[in-house]
């Protein structure tokens, strides 16, 4: 594991674009694979997680061209996947594991799906239960509710499912299985999670309706290929938004960022914390709201983050916690127990690493309490190879005293391979 040292920086100035949205990139491959015709994806995120999705669908017989600037997915229709020759490897990617399972349960073959040591600990019962209720043949090979999963395709029936967690991965898995079921399928979640699946499947020709926190999908006869322009990922932009906020003398513009309201909760939070920023050139492209974001260094104050906003910023909570450490007063994060089952236990890791930097932080069952405003001092950061922990603490290091060592620099390749290059080129 190769570590990296991050030193304090003065202002970040200039402009940048961040890589394409990860959630949309995964879905572009998956939905393109089961549509008729060729899906053209521009702005595709070339990262380890999205490559896991590409590799799985190639193993299922889909031709995917990644050579040029665009990715071309040569779809074979809803029933066009072939049995893979070997085990499907989803790597570190929860999105790949959970969404692909909804499709595989309706295939006409048996397969096994596995992934790395992190994904082998993440909960899959949340998709196994609804898929079993639809009549699927899916089981956890080690009987521990995790991958490896063994799946044999079957005829599925529509269900009405109340998900105990607000999770776009669970919702999307059930909706994808619902495409193949007899009768309609409805998923209700406690709060609305990211809605890319609903938007994109609708554009591919599926029939979906939303009512409050519920989405209903009807079985589809066919999906039709699309051209999709993928905007920059707000989850990646978040590190640069935070860096510009906390480094004095910053003024940074991030171009073409996805601000779909089910993803952009961080913008509401920084507004509540007193951030100086503006959104320009707001427009819609390929069904997603996008804009340029300009951020200036700001004096922040603490806030409370809880309730329905949590799913709209779930991946940004590590960097929001870092902002809390630099803000005056108390920042409280609640209703975010999901953080414990991400790529790492993020409540524990955020708390351990912010404490090591000298911050006053108390972890709770479903979040944390941060008494911000103390100066932070560089230290060694343990990432557990979680990309979002590595990037969040690299940003914290920019405004700490002395050097900070991040124990694994390579893990950022999961979602943002050029992260350190971009960070250092803007902060030097
Ligand atoms: C994702 C949904 C979220 C998020 C993940 C990507 C998606 O997970 O944390 O990084 O693309 O659907 P949950 O839906 O499980 O919260």
Short mmCIF file of C-alpha atoms and ligand atoms in Angstrom, two decimals:
data_model
loop_
_atom_site.label_atom_id
_atom_site.label_comp_id
_atom_site.label_asym_id
_atom_site.label_seq_id
_atom_site.Cartn_x
_atom_site.Cartn_y
_atom_site.Cartn_z
CA UNK A 1 0.00 0.00 0.00
CA UNK A 2 1.56 3.30 -1.07
CA UNK A 3 1.03 6.29 1.21
CA UNK A 4 1.05 9.97 0.25
CA UNK A 5 2.01 13.10 2.18
CA UNK A 6 -0.24 16.16 1.99
CA UNK A 7 1.07 19.54 3.17
CA UNK A 8 -0.84 22.71 4.01
CA UNK A 9 -1.85 24.85 1.03
CA UNK A 10 -2.83 28.42 0.48
CA UNK A 11 -5.79 29.33 -1.71
CA UNK A 12 -7.08 27.16 -4.55
CA UNK A 13 -7.68 29.36 -7.57
CA UNK A 14 -8.80 28.70 -11.11
CA UNK A 15 -11.21 26.20 -12.59
CA UNK A 16 -11.55 22.49 -13.10
CA UNK A 17 -13.88 19.78 -14.29
CA UNK A 18 -14.38 16.67 -12.21
CA UNK A 19 -14.88 13.14 -13.63
CA UNK A 20 -18.27 11.94 -14.81
CA UNK A 21 -20.99 10.90 -12.38
CA UNK A 22 -20.34 7.41 -11.04
CA UNK A 23 -23.97 6.44 -10.50
CA UNK A 24 -24.94 7.47 -14.04
CA UNK A 25 -21.86 5.82 -15.55
CA UNK A 26 -22.70 2.44 -13.95
CA UNK A 27 -26.31 2.70 -15.04
CA UNK A 28 -25.36 3.70 -18.59
CA UNK A 29 -23.49 0.40 -18.98
CA UNK A 30 -26.18 -1.72 -17.31
CA UNK A 31 -29.23 -0.21 -18.97
CA UNK A 32 -27.38 0.03 -22.30
CA UNK A 33 -26.59 -3.70 -22.08
CA UNK A 34 -30.26 -4.68 -21.76
CA UNK A 35 -31.57 -2.17 -24.33
CA UNK A 36 -31.87 -2.70 -28.07
CA UNK A 37 -29.21 -0.84 -30.06
CA UNK A 38 -26.04 1.06 -29.17
CA UNK A 39 -25.91 3.37 -26.16
CA UNK A 40 -23.31 6.15 -26.48
CA UNK A 41 -21.95 7.50 -23.20
CA UNK A 42 -19.87 10.67 -23.22
CA UNK A 43 -18.19 11.88 -20.04
CA UNK A 44 -18.10 8.29 -18.73
CA UNK A 45 -16.17 7.86 -15.47
CA UNK A 46 -13.12 5.71 -16.17
CA UNK A 47 -12.54 4.41 -12.65
CA UNK A 48 -12.07 1.03 -10.98
CA UNK A 49 -15.73 0.77 -9.89
CA UNK A 50 -17.11 1.50 -13.35
CA UNK A 51 -14.59 -0.90 -14.89
CA UNK A 52 -16.02 -3.60 -12.62
CA UNK A 53 -19.42 -3.00 -14.19
CA UNK A 54 -17.94 -3.06 -17.71
CA UNK A 55 -16.09 -6.31 -16.98
CA UNK A 56 -19.21 -8.00 -15.57
CA UNK A 57 -21.29 -7.11 -18.63
CA UNK A 58 -18.51 -8.16 -20.99
CA UNK A 59 -18.50 -11.53 -19.18
CA UNK A 60 -22.25 -11.67 -19.84
CA UNK A 61 -21.63 -11.31 -23.59
CA UNK A 62 -22.04 -7.56 -24.12
CA UNK A 63 -19.64 -5.76 -26.48
CA UNK A 64 -18.48 -2.49 -24.92
CA UNK A 65 -16.05 -0.19 -26.77
CA UNK A 66 -13.98 2.02 -24.51
CA UNK A 67 -11.28 3.00 -26.98
CA UNK A 68 -12.34 6.49 -28.10
CA UNK A 69 -13.46 9.44 -26.01
CA UNK A 70 -16.89 7.84 -25.63
CA UNK A 71 -18.05 4.47 -24.38
CA UNK A 72 -20.29 2.47 -26.71
CA UNK A 73 -22.49 -0.25 -25.23
CA UNK A 74 -23.88 -2.64 -27.83
CA UNK A 75 -27.11 -3.69 -26.16
CA UNK A 76 -28.61 -7.12 -26.76
CA UNK A 77 -32.09 -6.51 -25.39
CA UNK A 78 -33.74 -7.50 -22.14
CA UNK A 79 -33.11 -11.21 -22.65
CA UNK A 80 -29.78 -11.03 -24.49
CA UNK A 81 -27.29 -11.79 -21.69
CA UNK A 82 -25.28 -15.03 -21.84
CA UNK A 83 -24.15 -17.25 -18.98
CA UNK A 84 -20.70 -16.04 -17.85
CA UNK A 85 -17.80 -18.48 -18.18
CA UNK A 86 -16.61 -17.72 -14.64
CA UNK A 87 -17.52 -15.94 -11.42
CA UNK A 88 -18.60 -12.28 -11.90
CA UNK A 89 -16.26 -9.98 -9.96
CA UNK A 90 -17.78 -6.68 -8.80
CA UNK A 91 -14.53 -5.56 -7.12
CA UNK A 92 -15.28 -2.85 -4.52
CA UNK A 93 -18.54 -1.72 -6.12
CA UNK A 94 -21.79 -1.94 -4.16
CA UNK A 95 -23.68 -0.37 -7.05
CA UNK A 96 -22.51 -3.11 -9.42
CA UNK A 97 -23.30 -5.90 -6.94
CA UNK A 98 -26.78 -4.73 -6.04
CA UNK A 99 -28.06 -3.51 -9.40
CA UNK A 100 -26.74 -6.40 -11.48
CA UNK A 101 -28.41 -8.87 -9.10
CA UNK A 102 -31.84 -7.50 -10.06
CA UNK A 103 -31.08 -8.25 -13.72
CA UNK A 104 -29.44 -11.65 -13.15
CA UNK A 105 -32.42 -12.96 -11.17
CA UNK A 106 -34.43 -12.81 -14.39
CA UNK A 107 -31.78 -14.41 -16.64
CA UNK A 108 -31.90 -17.96 -17.97
CA UNK A 109 -28.66 -19.19 -16.40
CA UNK A 110 -26.91 -19.72 -13.08
CA UNK A 111 -24.01 -17.57 -11.98
CA UNK A 112 -21.98 -16.55 -8.95
CA UNK A 113 -21.06 -13.01 -8.07
CA UNK A 114 -18.25 -11.97 -5.74
CA UNK A 115 -15.98 -9.03 -4.98
CA UNK A 116 -13.16 -7.70 -2.81
CA UNK A 117 -12.80 -8.01 0.98
CA UNK A 118 -14.80 -4.80 1.62
CA UNK A 119 -17.78 -5.80 -0.50
CA UNK A 120 -17.75 -9.25 1.11
CA UNK A 121 -18.71 -7.55 4.38
CA UNK A 122 -21.48 -5.29 3.05
CA UNK A 123 -25.15 -6.19 3.58
CA UNK A 124 -26.90 -7.92 0.69
CA UNK A 125 -29.91 -9.20 2.67
CA UNK A 126 -31.54 -5.88 1.80
CA UNK A 127 -31.71 -7.03 -1.85
CA UNK A 128 -31.96 -10.78 -1.25
CA UNK A 129 -35.23 -10.41 0.72
CA UNK A 130 -37.19 -8.45 -1.91
CA UNK A 131 -35.80 -10.58 -4.75
CA UNK A 132 -36.88 -13.76 -2.92
CA UNK A 133 -40.32 -12.19 -2.48
CA UNK A 134 -40.44 -11.79 -6.27
CA UNK A 135 -39.77 -15.52 -6.64
CA UNK A 136 -36.04 -15.26 -7.36
CA UNK A 137 -33.49 -17.98 -6.71
CA UNK A 138 -30.72 -16.05 -4.95
CA UNK A 139 -28.64 -16.97 -1.92
CA UNK A 140 -25.59 -15.87 -0.01
CA UNK A 141 -23.06 -18.67 -0.61
CA UNK A 142 -21.60 -18.42 2.91
CA UNK A 143 -25.03 -17.88 4.43
CA UNK A 144 -23.94 -14.57 5.98
CA UNK A 145 -26.12 -12.18 3.96
CA UNK A 146 -23.11 -10.98 1.94
CA UNK A 147 -21.44 -11.81 -1.38
CA UNK A 148 -20.58 -14.28 -2.85
CA UNK A 149 -24.13 -14.62 -4.15
CA UNK A 150 -25.41 -17.53 -6.18
CA UNK A 151 -28.20 -16.61 -8.61
CA UNK A 152 -30.28 -18.76 -10.95
CA UNK A 153 -32.62 -16.87 -13.26
CA UNK A 154 -36.33 -17.50 -12.85
CA UNK A 155 -39.71 -16.06 -13.82
CA UNK A 156 -40.38 -13.19 -11.37
CA UNK A 157 -43.61 -11.69 -10.02
CA UNK A 158 -44.22 -8.02 -9.24
CA UNK A 159 -44.27 -7.03 -5.56
CA UNK A 160 -45.00 -4.08 -3.32
CA UNK A 161 -41.93 -3.59 -1.15
CA UNK A 162 -41.31 -1.29 1.76
CA UNK A 163 -37.56 -0.87 2.08
CA UNK A 164 -36.38 -0.24 5.64
CA UNK A 165 -33.47 1.82 4.28
CA UNK A 166 -33.38 4.77 1.89
CA UNK A 167 -31.05 3.20 -0.65
CA UNK A 168 -30.91 3.87 -4.37
CA UNK A 169 -29.06 0.60 -4.82
CA UNK A 170 -31.87 -1.39 -3.20
CA UNK A 171 -34.55 0.59 -5.04
CA UNK A 172 -32.77 0.19 -8.37
CA UNK A 173 -32.23 -3.55 -7.90
CA UNK A 174 -35.94 -4.09 -7.29
CA UNK A 175 -36.99 -1.83 -10.19
CA UNK A 176 -34.64 -3.68 -12.57
CA UNK A 177 -36.11 -7.03 -11.50
CA UNK A 178 -39.53 -5.41 -11.92
CA UNK A 179 -38.79 -4.80 -15.61
CA UNK A 180 -38.91 -8.58 -16.07
CA UNK A 181 -41.74 -9.45 -13.65
CA UNK A 182 -45.34 -10.30 -14.27
CA UNK A 183 -47.36 -7.36 -12.97
CA UNK A 184 -46.26 -4.04 -11.54
CA UNK A 185 -43.59 -3.61 -8.86
CA UNK A 186 -43.68 -0.81 -6.28
CA UNK A 187 -40.83 0.20 -3.97
CA UNK A 188 -41.35 2.59 -1.08
CA UNK A 189 -38.42 4.03 0.84
CA UNK A 190 -38.36 6.01 4.09
CA UNK A 191 -36.86 9.04 2.29
CA UNK A 192 -36.17 9.62 -1.39
CA UNK A 193 -32.76 8.37 -2.49
CA UNK A 194 -30.97 9.35 -5.72
CA UNK A 195 -33.35 8.94 -8.64
CA UNK A 196 -31.04 8.33 -11.62
CA UNK A 197 -32.55 4.89 -12.22
CA UNK A 198 -36.06 6.29 -12.48
CA UNK A 199 -34.97 9.13 -14.78
CA UNK A 200 -32.77 6.95 -16.99
CA UNK A 201 -35.01 3.88 -17.25
CA UNK A 202 -37.88 6.23 -18.16
CA UNK A 203 -35.74 7.72 -20.95
CA UNK A 204 -34.87 4.18 -22.13
CA UNK A 205 -38.61 3.55 -22.54
CA UNK A 206 -39.68 1.87 -19.29
CA UNK A 207 -43.01 2.89 -17.70
CA UNK A 208 -42.46 4.31 -14.19
CA UNK A 209 -44.61 6.46 -11.93
CA UNK A 210 -43.75 8.19 -8.66
CA UNK A 211 -46.10 8.91 -5.79
CA UNK A 212 -44.47 10.41 -2.69
CA UNK A 213 -41.68 8.07 -1.57
CA UNK A 214 -42.92 5.23 -3.82
CA UNK A 215 -41.95 4.32 -7.38
CA UNK A 216 -43.87 1.82 -9.52
CA UNK A 217 -42.46 0.13 -12.60
CA UNK A 218 -44.40 -1.91 -15.15
CA UNK A 219 -42.89 -4.88 -16.97
CA UNK A 220 -41.16 -3.78 -20.19
CA UNK A 221 -41.25 -5.44 -23.61
CA UNK A 222 -38.12 -3.62 -24.74
CA UNK A 223 -35.77 -0.73 -23.86
CA UNK A 224 -34.28 1.52 -26.57
CA UNK A 225 -30.66 2.69 -26.67
CA UNK A 226 -29.80 6.29 -25.79
CA UNK A 227 -27.04 8.88 -26.21
CA UNK A 228 -26.16 10.18 -22.75
CA UNK A 229 -23.94 13.12 -21.77
CA UNK A 230 -22.75 12.34 -18.26
CA UNK A 231 -22.16 15.46 -16.12
CA UNK A 232 -19.45 15.84 -13.47
CA UNK A 233 -20.04 13.95 -10.21
CA UNK A 234 -21.05 16.19 -7.30
CA UNK A 235 -19.57 13.58 -4.96
CA UNK A 236 -16.15 14.25 -6.55
CA UNK A 237 -16.75 18.00 -6.80
CA UNK A 238 -17.47 17.98 -3.05
CA UNK A 239 -13.75 17.61 -2.18
CA UNK A 240 -12.86 20.70 -4.20
CA UNK A 241 -15.86 22.62 -2.88
CA UNK A 242 -14.63 21.89 0.65
CA UNK A 243 -10.99 22.61 -0.15
CA UNK A 244 -11.89 26.03 -1.55
CA UNK A 245 -14.11 26.81 1.45
CA UNK A 246 -11.46 26.05 4.07
CA UNK A 247 -8.28 27.32 2.35
CA UNK A 248 -7.97 31.11 2.75
CA UNK A 249 -7.69 33.05 -0.49
CA UNK A 250 -9.53 30.50 -2.65
CA UNK A 251 -11.81 31.13 -5.60
CA UNK A 252 -12.54 28.04 -7.65
CA UNK A 253 -15.01 27.26 -10.41
CA UNK A 254 -16.03 23.65 -11.05
CA UNK A 255 -17.65 23.27 -14.47
CA UNK A 256 -20.64 21.14 -15.43
CA UNK A 257 -21.53 19.45 -12.13
CA UNK A 258 -24.68 17.36 -11.71
CA UNK A 259 -26.98 19.11 -9.21
CA UNK A 260 -29.94 16.70 -9.40
CA UNK A 261 -31.81 17.58 -6.16
CA UNK A 262 -31.63 13.97 -4.94
CA UNK A 263 -27.82 14.31 -5.02
CA UNK A 264 -27.11 17.92 -4.14
CA UNK A 265 -27.85 18.02 -0.39
CA UNK A 266 -24.29 19.21 0.25
CA UNK A 267 -25.13 22.53 -1.40
CA UNK A 268 -27.94 23.10 1.12
CA UNK A 269 -25.60 22.18 3.97
CA UNK A 270 -22.81 24.55 2.96
CA UNK A 271 -25.39 27.31 2.51
CA UNK A 272 -26.58 26.64 6.10
CA UNK A 273 -22.93 26.77 7.23
CA UNK A 274 -22.45 30.23 5.72
CA UNK A 275 -20.53 29.32 2.54
CA UNK A 276 -19.92 31.92 -0.16
CA UNK A 277 -20.71 30.20 -3.48
CA UNK A 278 -22.78 30.62 -6.61
CA UNK A 279 -24.36 28.38 -9.23
CA UNK A 280 -24.16 29.58 -12.84
CA UNK A 281 -25.21 28.32 -16.23
CA UNK A 282 -27.89 26.06 -14.71
CA UNK A 283 -29.31 23.81 -17.42
CA UNK A 284 -30.61 20.29 -18.03
CA UNK A 285 -28.67 17.78 -20.12
CA UNK A 286 -29.65 14.13 -20.69
CA UNK A 287 -32.39 14.53 -18.07
CA UNK A 288 -30.08 15.78 -15.28
CA UNK A 289 -29.74 19.31 -13.87
CA UNK A 290 -26.16 20.63 -14.17
CA UNK A 291 -24.30 23.88 -13.54
CA UNK A 292 -20.95 25.55 -12.85
CA UNK A 293 -20.21 26.05 -9.15
CA UNK A 294 -17.95 28.90 -7.98
CA UNK A 295 -16.73 28.68 -4.39
CA UNK A 296 -14.84 31.27 -2.36
CA UNK A 297 -13.12 30.70 0.98
CA UNK A 298 -15.61 31.28 3.78
CA UNK A 299 -15.94 31.39 7.57
CA UNK A 300 -18.22 28.48 8.34
CA UNK A 301 -20.43 27.81 11.34
CA UNK A 302 -21.82 24.52 12.63
CA UNK A 303 -25.19 23.07 11.60
CA UNK A 304 -27.47 20.08 12.10
CA UNK A 305 -27.79 17.52 9.30
CA UNK A 306 -30.59 15.00 9.77
CA UNK A 307 -33.75 13.45 8.33
CA UNK A 308 -34.72 13.35 4.66
CA UNK A 309 -31.65 15.26 3.47
CA UNK A 310 -29.34 12.39 4.51
CA UNK A 311 -29.80 10.18 1.38
CA UNK A 312 -29.11 13.25 -0.82
CA UNK A 313 -25.62 13.64 0.63
CA UNK A 314 -24.79 10.18 2.02
CA UNK A 315 -21.45 9.92 0.18
CA UNK A 316 -20.52 13.49 1.10
CA UNK A 317 -20.79 13.02 4.88
CA UNK A 318 -17.04 12.33 5.33
CA UNK A 319 -16.12 15.64 3.68
CA UNK A 320 -19.02 17.43 5.43
CA UNK A 321 -17.60 16.17 8.75
CA UNK A 322 -14.25 17.70 7.76
CA UNK A 323 -16.05 21.00 7.10
CA UNK A 324 -17.64 20.65 10.54
CA UNK A 325 -14.15 20.42 12.07
CA UNK A 326 -13.20 23.75 10.49
CA UNK A 327 -16.52 25.45 11.32
CA UNK A 328 -17.13 27.46 14.48
CA UNK A 329 -19.61 25.84 16.87
CA UNK A 330 -21.20 22.42 16.81
CA UNK A 331 -22.10 20.30 13.79
CA UNK A 332 -24.42 17.37 14.46
CA UNK A 333 -25.01 14.53 11.96
CA UNK A 334 -27.96 12.22 12.75
CA UNK A 335 -30.01 9.55 10.94
CA UNK A 336 -26.93 8.38 9.07
CA UNK A 337 -26.40 4.84 10.41
CA UNK A 338 -25.90 3.77 6.75
CA UNK A 339 -22.40 5.25 7.06
CA UNK A 340 -21.42 2.12 8.99
CA UNK A 341 -22.05 -0.15 5.96
CA UNK A 342 -20.33 1.81 3.22
CA UNK A 343 -16.90 0.89 1.81
CA UNK A 344 -15.74 1.09 5.46
CA UNK A 345 -17.41 1.91 8.79
CA UNK A 346 -17.32 5.61 8.04
CA UNK A 347 -18.61 6.73 11.46
CA UNK A 348 -15.64 5.03 13.12
CA UNK A 349 -13.06 6.12 10.56
CA UNK A 350 -14.18 9.75 10.36
CA UNK A 351 -14.20 9.93 14.11
CA UNK A 352 -10.80 8.24 14.63
CA UNK A 353 -9.10 10.33 11.96
CA UNK A 354 -10.61 13.68 12.97
CA UNK A 355 -9.65 12.94 16.61
CA UNK A 356 -6.11 12.12 15.49
CA UNK A 357 -5.96 15.54 13.79
CA UNK A 358 -6.97 17.17 17.10
CA UNK A 359 -10.69 17.73 16.50
CA UNK A 360 -13.26 17.34 19.28
CA UNK A 361 -15.61 14.70 17.83
CA UNK A 362 -17.93 12.15 19.43
CA UNK A 363 -19.24 9.28 17.30
CA UNK A 364 -22.87 8.25 17.87
CA UNK A 365 -24.94 5.26 16.71
CA UNK A 366 -26.24 7.15 13.68
CA UNK A 367 -23.78 9.97 13.13
CA UNK A 368 -21.46 12.22 15.11
CA UNK A 369 -21.15 15.43 17.09
CA UNK A 370 -18.30 17.73 16.08
CA UNK A 371 -17.23 20.72 18.15
CA UNK A 372 -15.40 22.58 15.43
CA UNK A 373 -13.00 25.46 15.22
CA UNK A 374 -9.92 23.98 16.92
CA UNK A 375 -6.69 24.13 14.88
CA UNK A 376 -5.84 20.73 13.39
CA UNK A 377 -2.36 19.21 13.35
CA UNK A 378 -1.07 16.86 10.64
CA UNK A 379 -0.96 13.16 11.56
CA UNK A 380 -1.23 9.68 10.00
CA UNK A 381 -4.63 8.94 8.47
CA UNK A 382 -5.95 5.37 8.27
CA UNK A 383 -8.21 5.00 5.23
CA UNK A 384 -9.04 1.25 5.32
CA UNK A 385 -8.67 1.74 1.53
CA UNK A 386 -11.92 3.71 1.47
CA UNK A 387 -11.64 6.24 -1.39
CA UNK A 388 -13.92 8.81 0.23
CA UNK A 389 -11.99 8.73 3.53
CA UNK A 390 -8.69 9.20 1.65
CA UNK A 391 -9.98 12.21 -0.33
CA UNK A 392 -11.76 13.83 2.62
CA UNK A 393 -8.67 13.72 4.82
CA UNK A 394 -6.39 14.90 2.02
CA UNK A 395 -8.59 18.01 1.98
CA UNK A 396 -8.45 18.34 5.78
CA UNK A 397 -4.65 18.19 5.53
CA UNK A 398 -4.59 21.32 3.33
CA UNK A 399 -5.59 23.42 6.32
CA UNK A 400 -3.83 21.51 9.13
CA UNK A 401 -0.43 22.46 10.57
CA UNK A 402 2.44 20.25 9.39
CA UNK A 403 2.31 17.21 7.15
CA UNK A 404 -0.40 14.58 7.00
CA UNK A 405 0.20 11.06 5.70
CA UNK A 406 -2.68 9.27 3.99
CA UNK A 407 -1.94 5.53 4.22
CA UNK A 408 -3.34 4.47 0.83
CA UNK A 409 -3.19 6.82 -2.14
CA UNK A 410 -4.27 4.25 -4.75
CA UNK A 411 -7.79 3.73 -3.38
CA UNK A 412 -8.95 7.01 -4.96
CA UNK A 413 -8.95 5.10 -8.28
CA UNK A 414 -12.35 3.69 -7.22
CA UNK A 415 -14.09 6.95 -8.11
CA UNK A 416 -11.54 9.69 -8.93
CA UNK A 417 -8.25 8.38 -10.37
CA UNK A 418 -6.71 11.87 -10.95
CA UNK A 419 -7.73 13.24 -7.57
CA UNK A 420 -4.24 13.90 -6.16
CA UNK A 421 -2.91 15.30 -9.45
CA UNK A 422 -5.81 17.76 -9.63
CA UNK A 423 -5.58 18.65 -5.95
CA UNK A 424 -1.84 19.33 -6.08
CA UNK A 425 -1.99 21.26 -9.34
CA UNK A 426 -4.60 23.62 -7.88
CA UNK A 427 -3.15 23.96 -4.40
CA UNK A 428 0.55 24.58 -5.21
C1 LIG B 1 -25.35 4.69 -5.17
C2 LIG B 1 -26.16 4.77 -4.09
C3 LIG B 1 -25.66 5.03 -2.72
C4 LIG B 1 -24.25 5.57 -2.72
C5 LIG B 1 -23.36 4.84 -3.67
C6 LIG B 1 -23.90 4.89 -5.09
C7 LIG B 1 -25.97 4.40 -6.48
O1 LIG B 1 -25.70 3.83 -1.99
O2 LIG B 1 -23.71 5.53 -1.42
O3 LIG B 1 -22.06 5.39 -3.64
O4 LIG B 1 -25.32 4.61 -7.53
O5 LIG B 1 -27.12 3.95 -6.49
P1 LIG B 1 -27.04 3.40 -1.22
O6 LIG B 1 -28.08 3.46 -2.21
O7 LIG B 1 -26.87 2.01 -0.74
O8 LIG B 1 -27.16 4.39 -0.11
#
